[in-house]
Short mmCIF file of C-alpha atoms and ligand atoms in Angstrom, two decimals:
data_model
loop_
_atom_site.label_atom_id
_atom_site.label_comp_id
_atom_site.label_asym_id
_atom_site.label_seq_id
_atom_site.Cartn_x
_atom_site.Cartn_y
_atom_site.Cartn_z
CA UNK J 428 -0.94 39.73 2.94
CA UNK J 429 -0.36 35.97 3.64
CA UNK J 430 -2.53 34.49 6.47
CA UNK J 431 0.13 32.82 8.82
CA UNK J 432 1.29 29.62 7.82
CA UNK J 433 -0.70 26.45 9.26
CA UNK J 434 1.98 24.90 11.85
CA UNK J 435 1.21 21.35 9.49
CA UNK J 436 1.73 23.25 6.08
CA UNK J 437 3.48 20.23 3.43
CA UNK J 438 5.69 21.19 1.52
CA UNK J 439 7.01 19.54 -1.74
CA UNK J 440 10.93 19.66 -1.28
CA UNK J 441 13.37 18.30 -3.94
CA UNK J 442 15.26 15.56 -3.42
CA UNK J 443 16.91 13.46 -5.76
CA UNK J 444 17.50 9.40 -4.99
CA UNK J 445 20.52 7.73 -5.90
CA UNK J 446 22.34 4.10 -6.05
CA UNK J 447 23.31 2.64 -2.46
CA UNK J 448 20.74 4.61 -0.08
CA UNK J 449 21.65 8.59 -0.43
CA UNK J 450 20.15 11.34 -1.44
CA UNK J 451 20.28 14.80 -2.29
CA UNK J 452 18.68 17.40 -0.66
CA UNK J 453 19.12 21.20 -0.56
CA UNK J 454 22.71 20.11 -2.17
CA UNK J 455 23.59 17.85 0.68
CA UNK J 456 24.53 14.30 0.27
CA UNK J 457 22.39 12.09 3.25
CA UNK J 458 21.99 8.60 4.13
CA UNK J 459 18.70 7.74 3.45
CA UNK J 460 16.94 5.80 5.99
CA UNK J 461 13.37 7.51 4.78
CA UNK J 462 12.16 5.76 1.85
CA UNK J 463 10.66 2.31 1.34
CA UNK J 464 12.98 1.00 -1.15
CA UNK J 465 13.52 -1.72 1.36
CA UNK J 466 16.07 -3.70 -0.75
CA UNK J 467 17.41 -0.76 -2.57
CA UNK J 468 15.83 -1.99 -5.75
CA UNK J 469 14.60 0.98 -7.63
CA UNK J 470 18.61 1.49 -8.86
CA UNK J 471 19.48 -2.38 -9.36
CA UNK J 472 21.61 -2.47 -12.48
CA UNK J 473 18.93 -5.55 -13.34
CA UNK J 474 15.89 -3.33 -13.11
CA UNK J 475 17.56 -0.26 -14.46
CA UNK J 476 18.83 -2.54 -17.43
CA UNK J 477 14.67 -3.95 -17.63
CA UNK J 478 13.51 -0.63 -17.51
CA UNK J 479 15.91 0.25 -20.39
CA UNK J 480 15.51 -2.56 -22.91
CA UNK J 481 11.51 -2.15 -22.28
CA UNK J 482 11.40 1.27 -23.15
CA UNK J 483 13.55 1.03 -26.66
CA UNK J 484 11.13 -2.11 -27.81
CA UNK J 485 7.85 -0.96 -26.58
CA UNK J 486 8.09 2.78 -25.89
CA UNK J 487 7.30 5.06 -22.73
CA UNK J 488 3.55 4.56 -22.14
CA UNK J 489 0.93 2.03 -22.61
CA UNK J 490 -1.58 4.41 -25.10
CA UNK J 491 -4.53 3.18 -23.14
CA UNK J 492 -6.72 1.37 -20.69
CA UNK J 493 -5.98 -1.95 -20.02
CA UNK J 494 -9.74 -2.95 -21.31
CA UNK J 495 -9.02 -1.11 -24.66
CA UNK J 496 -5.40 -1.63 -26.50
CA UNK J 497 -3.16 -0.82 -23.11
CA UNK J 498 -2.93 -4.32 -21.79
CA UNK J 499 1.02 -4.94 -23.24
CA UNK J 500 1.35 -9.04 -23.05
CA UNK J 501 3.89 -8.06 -20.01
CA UNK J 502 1.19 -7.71 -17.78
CA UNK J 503 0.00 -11.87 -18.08
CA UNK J 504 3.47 -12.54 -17.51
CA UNK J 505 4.00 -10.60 -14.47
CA UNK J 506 0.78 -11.72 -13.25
CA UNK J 507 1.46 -15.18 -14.10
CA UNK J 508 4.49 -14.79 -12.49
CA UNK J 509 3.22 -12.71 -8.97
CA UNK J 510 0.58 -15.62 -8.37
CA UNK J 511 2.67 -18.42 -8.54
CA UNK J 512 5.14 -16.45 -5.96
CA UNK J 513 2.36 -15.71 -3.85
CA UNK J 514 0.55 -18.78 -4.16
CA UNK J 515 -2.84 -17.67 -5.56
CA UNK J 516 -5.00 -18.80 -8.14
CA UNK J 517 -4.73 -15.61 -9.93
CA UNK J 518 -3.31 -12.29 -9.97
CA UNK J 519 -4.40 -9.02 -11.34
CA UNK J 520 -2.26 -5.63 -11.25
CA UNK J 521 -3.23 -1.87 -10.83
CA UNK J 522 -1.80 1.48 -11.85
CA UNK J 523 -0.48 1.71 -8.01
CA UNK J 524 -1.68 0.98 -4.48
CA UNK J 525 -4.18 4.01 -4.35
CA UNK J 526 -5.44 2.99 -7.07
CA UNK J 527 -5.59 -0.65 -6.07
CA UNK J 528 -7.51 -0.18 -2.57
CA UNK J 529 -9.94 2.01 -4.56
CA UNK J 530 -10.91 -0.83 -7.35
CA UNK J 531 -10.81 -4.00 -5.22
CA UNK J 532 -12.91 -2.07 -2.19
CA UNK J 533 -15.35 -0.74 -4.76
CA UNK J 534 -15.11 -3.43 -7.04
CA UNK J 535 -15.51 -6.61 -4.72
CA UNK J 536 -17.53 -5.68 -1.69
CA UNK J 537 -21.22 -4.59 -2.20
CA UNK J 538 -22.98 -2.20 -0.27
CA UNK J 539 -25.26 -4.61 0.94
CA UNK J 540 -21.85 -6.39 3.06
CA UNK J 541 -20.01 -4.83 6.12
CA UNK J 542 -16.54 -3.98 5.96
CA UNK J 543 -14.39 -4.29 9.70
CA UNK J 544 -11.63 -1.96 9.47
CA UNK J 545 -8.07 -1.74 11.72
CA UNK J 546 -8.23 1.91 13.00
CA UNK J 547 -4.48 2.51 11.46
CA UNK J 548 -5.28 0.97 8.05
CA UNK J 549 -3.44 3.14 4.99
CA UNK J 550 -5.36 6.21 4.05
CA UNK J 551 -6.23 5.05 0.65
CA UNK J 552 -8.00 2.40 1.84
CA UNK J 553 -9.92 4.30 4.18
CA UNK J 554 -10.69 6.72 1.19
CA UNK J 555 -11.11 3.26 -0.58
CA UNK J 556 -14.35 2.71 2.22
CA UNK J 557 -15.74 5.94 2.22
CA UNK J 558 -16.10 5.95 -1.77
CA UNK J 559 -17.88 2.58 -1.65
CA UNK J 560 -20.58 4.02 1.08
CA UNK J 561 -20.28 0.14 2.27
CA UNK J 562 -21.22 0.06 6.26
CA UNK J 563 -17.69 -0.11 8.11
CA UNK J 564 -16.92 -0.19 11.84
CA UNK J 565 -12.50 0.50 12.77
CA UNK J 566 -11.91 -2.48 15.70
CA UNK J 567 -8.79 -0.79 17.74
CA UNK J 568 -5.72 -1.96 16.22
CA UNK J 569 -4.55 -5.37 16.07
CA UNK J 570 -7.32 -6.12 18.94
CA UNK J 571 -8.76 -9.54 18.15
CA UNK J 572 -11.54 -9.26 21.14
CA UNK J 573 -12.58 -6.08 20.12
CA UNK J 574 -12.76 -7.83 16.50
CA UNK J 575 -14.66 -10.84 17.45
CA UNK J 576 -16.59 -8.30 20.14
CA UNK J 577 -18.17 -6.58 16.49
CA UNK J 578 -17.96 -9.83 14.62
CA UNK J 579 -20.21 -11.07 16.97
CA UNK J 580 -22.72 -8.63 17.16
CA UNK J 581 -23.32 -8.26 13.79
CA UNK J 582 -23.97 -12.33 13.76
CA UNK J 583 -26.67 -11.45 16.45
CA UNK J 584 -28.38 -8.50 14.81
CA UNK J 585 -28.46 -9.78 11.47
CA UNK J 586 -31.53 -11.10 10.38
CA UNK J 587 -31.21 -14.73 8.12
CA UNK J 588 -31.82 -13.10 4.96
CA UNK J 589 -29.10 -10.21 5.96
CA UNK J 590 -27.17 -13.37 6.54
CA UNK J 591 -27.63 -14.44 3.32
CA UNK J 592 -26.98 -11.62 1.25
CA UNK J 593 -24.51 -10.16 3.48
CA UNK J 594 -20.80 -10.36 3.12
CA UNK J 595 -18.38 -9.50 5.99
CA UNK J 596 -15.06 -8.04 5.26
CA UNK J 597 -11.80 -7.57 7.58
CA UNK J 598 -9.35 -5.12 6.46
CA UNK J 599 -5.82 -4.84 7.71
CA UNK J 600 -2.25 -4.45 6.86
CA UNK J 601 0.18 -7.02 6.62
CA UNK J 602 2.67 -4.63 8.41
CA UNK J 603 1.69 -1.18 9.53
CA UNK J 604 3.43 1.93 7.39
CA UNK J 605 3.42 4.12 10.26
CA UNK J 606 4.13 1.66 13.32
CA UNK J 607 5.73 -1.35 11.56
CA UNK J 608 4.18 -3.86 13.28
CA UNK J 609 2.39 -6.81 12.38
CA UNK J 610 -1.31 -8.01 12.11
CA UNK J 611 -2.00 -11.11 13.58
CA UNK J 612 -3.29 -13.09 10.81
CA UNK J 613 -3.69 -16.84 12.29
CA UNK J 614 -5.92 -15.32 15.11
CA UNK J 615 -7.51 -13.11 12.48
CA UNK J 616 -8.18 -16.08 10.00
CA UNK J 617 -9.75 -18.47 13.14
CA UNK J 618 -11.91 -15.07 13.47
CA UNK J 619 -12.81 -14.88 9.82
CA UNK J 620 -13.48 -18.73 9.72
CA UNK J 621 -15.91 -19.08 12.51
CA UNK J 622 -17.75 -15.45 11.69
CA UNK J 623 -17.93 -16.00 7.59
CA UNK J 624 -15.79 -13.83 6.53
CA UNK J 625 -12.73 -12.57 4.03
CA UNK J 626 -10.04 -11.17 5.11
CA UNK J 627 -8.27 -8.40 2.74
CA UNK J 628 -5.02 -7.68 3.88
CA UNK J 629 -2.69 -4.53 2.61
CA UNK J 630 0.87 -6.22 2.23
CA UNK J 631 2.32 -2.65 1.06
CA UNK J 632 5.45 -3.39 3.03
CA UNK J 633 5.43 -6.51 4.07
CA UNK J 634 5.68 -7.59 0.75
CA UNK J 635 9.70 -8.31 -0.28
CA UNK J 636 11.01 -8.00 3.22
CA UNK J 637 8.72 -10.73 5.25
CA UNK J 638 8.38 -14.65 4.98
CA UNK J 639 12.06 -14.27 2.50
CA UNK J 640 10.15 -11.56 0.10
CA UNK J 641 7.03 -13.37 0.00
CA UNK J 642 5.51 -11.45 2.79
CA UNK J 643 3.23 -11.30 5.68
CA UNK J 644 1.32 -13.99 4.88
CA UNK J 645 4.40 -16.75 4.03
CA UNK J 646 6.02 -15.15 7.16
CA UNK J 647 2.83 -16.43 9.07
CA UNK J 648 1.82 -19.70 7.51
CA UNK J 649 -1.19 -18.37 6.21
CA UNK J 650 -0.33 -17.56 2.45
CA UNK J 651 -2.65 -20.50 1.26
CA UNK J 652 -5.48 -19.69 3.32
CA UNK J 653 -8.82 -19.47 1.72
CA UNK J 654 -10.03 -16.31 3.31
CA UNK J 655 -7.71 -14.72 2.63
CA UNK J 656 -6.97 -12.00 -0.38
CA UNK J 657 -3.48 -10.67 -0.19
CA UNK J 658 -2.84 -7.59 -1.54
CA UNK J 659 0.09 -5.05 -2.27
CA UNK J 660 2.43 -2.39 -4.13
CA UNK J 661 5.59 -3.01 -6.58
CA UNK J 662 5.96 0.38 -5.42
CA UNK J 663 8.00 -0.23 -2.33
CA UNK J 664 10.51 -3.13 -1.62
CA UNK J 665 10.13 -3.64 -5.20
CA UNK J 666 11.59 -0.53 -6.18
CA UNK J 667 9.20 0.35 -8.81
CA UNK J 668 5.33 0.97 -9.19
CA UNK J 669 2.15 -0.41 -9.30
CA UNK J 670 -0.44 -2.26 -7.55
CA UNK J 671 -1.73 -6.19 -6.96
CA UNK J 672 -4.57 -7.99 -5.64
CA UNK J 673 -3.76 -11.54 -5.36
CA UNK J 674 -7.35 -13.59 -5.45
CA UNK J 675 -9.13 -16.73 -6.81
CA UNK J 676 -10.25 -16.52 -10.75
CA UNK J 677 -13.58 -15.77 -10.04
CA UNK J 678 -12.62 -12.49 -8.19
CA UNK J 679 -10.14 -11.42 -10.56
CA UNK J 680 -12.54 -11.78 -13.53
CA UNK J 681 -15.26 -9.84 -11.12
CA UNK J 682 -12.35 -7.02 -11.04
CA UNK J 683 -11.76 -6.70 -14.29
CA UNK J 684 -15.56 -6.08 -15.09
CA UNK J 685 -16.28 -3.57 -11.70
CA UNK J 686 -12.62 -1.75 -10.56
CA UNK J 687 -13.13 1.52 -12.07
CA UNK J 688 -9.49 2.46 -11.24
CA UNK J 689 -8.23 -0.69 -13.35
CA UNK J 690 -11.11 -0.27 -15.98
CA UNK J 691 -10.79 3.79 -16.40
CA UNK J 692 -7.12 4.91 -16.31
CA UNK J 693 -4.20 4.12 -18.45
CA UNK J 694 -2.28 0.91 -18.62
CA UNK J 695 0.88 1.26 -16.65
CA UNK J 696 4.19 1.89 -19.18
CA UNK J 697 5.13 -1.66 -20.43
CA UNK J 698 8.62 -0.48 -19.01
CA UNK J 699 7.86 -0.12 -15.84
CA UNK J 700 5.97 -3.62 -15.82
CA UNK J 701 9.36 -4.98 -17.04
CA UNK J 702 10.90 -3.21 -14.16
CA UNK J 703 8.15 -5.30 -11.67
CA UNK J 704 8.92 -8.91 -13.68
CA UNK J 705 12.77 -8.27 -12.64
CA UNK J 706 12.35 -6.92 -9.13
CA UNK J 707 9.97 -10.36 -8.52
CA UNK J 708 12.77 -12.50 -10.56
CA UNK J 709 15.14 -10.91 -7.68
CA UNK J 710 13.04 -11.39 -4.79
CA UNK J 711 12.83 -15.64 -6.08
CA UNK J 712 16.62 -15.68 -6.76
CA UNK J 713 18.25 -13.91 -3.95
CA UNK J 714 16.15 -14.49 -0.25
CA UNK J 715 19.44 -12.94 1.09
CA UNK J 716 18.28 -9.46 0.40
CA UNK J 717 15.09 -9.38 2.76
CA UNK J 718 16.67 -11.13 5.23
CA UNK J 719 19.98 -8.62 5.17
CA UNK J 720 17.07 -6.02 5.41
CA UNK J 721 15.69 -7.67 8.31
CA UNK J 722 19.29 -8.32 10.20
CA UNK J 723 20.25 -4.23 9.68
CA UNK J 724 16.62 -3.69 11.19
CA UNK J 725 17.57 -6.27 14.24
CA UNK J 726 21.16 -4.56 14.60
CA UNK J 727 19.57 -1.04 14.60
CA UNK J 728 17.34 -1.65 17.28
CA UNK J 729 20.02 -3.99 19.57
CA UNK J 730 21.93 -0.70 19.82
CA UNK J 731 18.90 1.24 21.17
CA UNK J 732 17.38 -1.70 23.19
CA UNK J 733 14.24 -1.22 21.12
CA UNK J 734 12.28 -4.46 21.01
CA UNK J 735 13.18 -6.52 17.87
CA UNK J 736 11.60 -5.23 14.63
CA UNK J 737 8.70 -6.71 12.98
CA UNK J 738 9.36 -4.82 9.96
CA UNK J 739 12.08 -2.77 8.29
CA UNK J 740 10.18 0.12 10.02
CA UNK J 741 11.56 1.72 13.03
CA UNK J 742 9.46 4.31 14.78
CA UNK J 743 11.11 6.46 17.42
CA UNK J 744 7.83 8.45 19.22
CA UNK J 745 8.82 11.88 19.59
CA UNK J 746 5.07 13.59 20.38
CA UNK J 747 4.78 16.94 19.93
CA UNK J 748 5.05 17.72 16.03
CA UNK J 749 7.54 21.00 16.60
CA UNK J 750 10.02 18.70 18.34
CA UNK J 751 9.69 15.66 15.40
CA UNK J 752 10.23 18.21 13.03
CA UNK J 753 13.07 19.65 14.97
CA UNK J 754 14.77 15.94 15.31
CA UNK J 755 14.39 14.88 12.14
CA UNK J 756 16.55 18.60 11.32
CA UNK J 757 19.54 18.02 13.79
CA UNK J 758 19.82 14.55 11.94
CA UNK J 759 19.81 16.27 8.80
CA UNK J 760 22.36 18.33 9.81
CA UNK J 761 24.42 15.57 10.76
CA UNK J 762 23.67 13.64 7.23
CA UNK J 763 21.03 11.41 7.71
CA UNK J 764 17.50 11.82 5.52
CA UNK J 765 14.75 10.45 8.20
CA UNK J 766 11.37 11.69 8.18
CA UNK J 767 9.16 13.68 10.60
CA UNK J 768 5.46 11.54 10.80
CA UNK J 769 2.51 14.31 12.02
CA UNK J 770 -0.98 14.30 12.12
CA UNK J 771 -3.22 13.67 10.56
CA UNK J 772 -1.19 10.55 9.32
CA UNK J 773 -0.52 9.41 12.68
CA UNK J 774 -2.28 9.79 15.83
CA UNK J 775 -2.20 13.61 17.65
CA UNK J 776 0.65 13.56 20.34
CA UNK J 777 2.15 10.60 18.13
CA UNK J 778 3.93 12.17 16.22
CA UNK J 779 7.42 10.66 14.93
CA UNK J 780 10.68 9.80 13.56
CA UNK J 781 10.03 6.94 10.99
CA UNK J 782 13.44 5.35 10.35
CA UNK J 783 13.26 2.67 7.64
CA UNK J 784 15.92 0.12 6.77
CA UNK J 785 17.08 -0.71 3.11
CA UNK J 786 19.64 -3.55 2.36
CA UNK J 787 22.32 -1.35 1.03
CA UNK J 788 22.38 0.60 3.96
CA UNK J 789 25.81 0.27 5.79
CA UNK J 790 26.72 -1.14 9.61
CA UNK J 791 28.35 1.85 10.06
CA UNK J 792 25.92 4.09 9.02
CA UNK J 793 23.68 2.12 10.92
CA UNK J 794 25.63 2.32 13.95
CA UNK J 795 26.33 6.41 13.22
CA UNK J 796 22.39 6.96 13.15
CA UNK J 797 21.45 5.16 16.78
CA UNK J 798 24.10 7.20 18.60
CA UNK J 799 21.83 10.49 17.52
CA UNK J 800 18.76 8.62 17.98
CA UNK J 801 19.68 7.24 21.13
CA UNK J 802 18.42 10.68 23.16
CA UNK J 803 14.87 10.43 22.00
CA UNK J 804 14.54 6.65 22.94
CA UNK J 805 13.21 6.42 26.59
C1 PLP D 1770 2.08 3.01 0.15
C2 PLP D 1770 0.83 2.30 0.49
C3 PLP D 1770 -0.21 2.22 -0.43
C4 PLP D 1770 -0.18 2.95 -1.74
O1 PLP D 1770 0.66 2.33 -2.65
P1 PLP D 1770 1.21 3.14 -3.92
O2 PLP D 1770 1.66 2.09 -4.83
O3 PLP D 1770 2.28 4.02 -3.39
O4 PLP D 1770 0.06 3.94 -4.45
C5 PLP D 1770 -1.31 1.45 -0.11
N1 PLP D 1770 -1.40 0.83 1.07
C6 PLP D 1770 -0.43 0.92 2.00
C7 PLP D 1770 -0.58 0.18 3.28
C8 PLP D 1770 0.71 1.66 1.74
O5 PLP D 1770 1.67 1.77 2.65
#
């Protein structure tokens, strides 16, 4: 006999993407306002067409690490290309996020320094910490006082030669997955200035819909900062996969020779690097598309009087998990995909509709999903 089912059981259900923001699920066409193909990337015919050519000259995978003979001379250009959009000295890219978080946590900070966490940060990078066995405190999130409040303390208990040795590093995201709001990165940066320290921000979806595409940190005026390493996915507004740390030489070349994730797993497919060089080449040539994403977010959220968006993510707070579960159904039946967020990815009592924008989504689809959202906004 079968033990009753856990009321949070996940489940792996099929869906199938396709071009303009639907999918297919449980042979139902829906608007998809659930993924974080912000621009609607992953099917433009210039990626696709990428993607395609890539795979007939250089084949479907990269054979091996990039340290042995899976570093396909893509890869320089793409990270040529990412740092000069980003405006870093350098650029080196991962097999995803995950993997990402893992190698630049592990692979930059000793366990001699102190990492200061946001209590929402992504749960790779919290898996990220706990791998390293670095000391980390979470500061409540976005709460600069409670921030400086640790900063300071640890500047009071250290002794000179802790001072010395001892690196301090904020984490945070550039916008939150879960919540879609912002960090505040000037205040954070004054923080990180006075106290000594680097601040390592997650860009995951910031990145292609912020600052025109060059995210959080443009949209700020803090891209150039020197405490600052900006870091991110291809996976989302970019359509495609893989992660980046953008950094000075000196940390990239540390990277290369610590990150286990970079050093010990396969080079990504040269195709789907090809893929990344075109989605960046789109972000540089047409600004239009994050700020249409940005505008459909703005619209949305006019019709509900919901503050304005930071982020193409709109959270609608539900609470219990039976009755976000049970919302994001009745909008199914009425043809819109949008997700049910429970424990333990958000917050008990938190839980929620997550309703995220993509350029190719329609006004009037748009306008057709706030008149069912509309009961659940108070
Ligand atoms: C999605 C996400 C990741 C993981 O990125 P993948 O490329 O999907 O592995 C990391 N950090 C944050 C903040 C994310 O939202």
């Amino acid at each position: 006999m079968m033990a009753a089912l856990p009321a949070r059981r996940r489940e792996r259900t099929e869906i199938q993407r396709f071009a303009g923001g639907y999918a297919l699920k449980n042979s139902r066409r829906l608007v998809n306002f659930s993924d974080n193909d912000y621009l609607g990337l992953s099917f433009h015919p210039k990626l696709v067409e990428a993607v395609r050519k890539a795979v007939q000259q250089y084949g479907a995978g990269a054979g091996a690490s990039r340290l042995v003979t899976g570093n396909h001379p893509l890869y320089a250009e793409l990270e040529k290309a990412l740092a000069a959009f980003k405006g870093a000295e350098d650029a080196l890219v991962f097999g995803s996020g995950f993997l990402m978080n893992l190698g630049v946590v592990n692979g930059l900070i000793n366990k001699d320094d102190i990492i200061l966490a946001d209590k929402l940060i992504h749960a790779s990078l919290v898996d990220a910490i706990k791998l390293s066995g670095v000391k980390f405190q979470r500061f409540h999130h976005n709460d600069m006082a409670h921030l400086e409040a640790l900063l300071q303390k640890i500047s009071e208990t250290s002794t000179t030669t802790q001072v010395v040795a001892q690196k301090i590093y904020i984490l945070t995201e550039g916008v939150f997955s879960m919540d879609g709001d912002t960090a505040p990165l000037s205040e954070m940066l004054v923080l990180a200035e006075k106290y000594n320290a680097a601040v390592i921000m997650d860009d995951a979806h910031g990145f292609g819909v912020l600052g025109q595409g060059r995210g959080s940190a443009a949209a700020q005026n803090v891209a150039l900062h020197p405490n600052l390493i900006k870091t991110g996915t291809f996976s989302k507004a970019c359509g495609s996969y893989g992660g980046y740390i953008c950094a000075t030489k000196n940390q990239i070349e540390h990277l290369v020779n610590n990150a286990r994730s970079l050093i010990y797993t396969t080079g990504l497919p040269p195709a789907v690097i090809a893929a990344n060089i075109a989605a960046l080449e789109m972000l540089e040539s047409e600004p239009e598309l994050a700020e249409k994403v940005m505008s459909h977010a703005a619209f949305f959220c006019e019709l509900l009087n919901l503050p304005a968006p930071q982020s193409a993510i709109i959270p609608v707070i539900i609470g219990g998990d039976a009755e976000a579960l049970a919302a994001s159904q009745e909008l199914e039946d009425a043809g819109f995909l949008v997700s049910a967020i429970r424990p333990p990815t958000v917050p008990r009592g938190t839980s929620r509709l997550r309703i995220t924008m993509s350029a190719v989504h329609s006004r009037s689809d748009i306008e057709k999903l706030a008149i069912l959202v509309r009961k659940w906004v108070s």
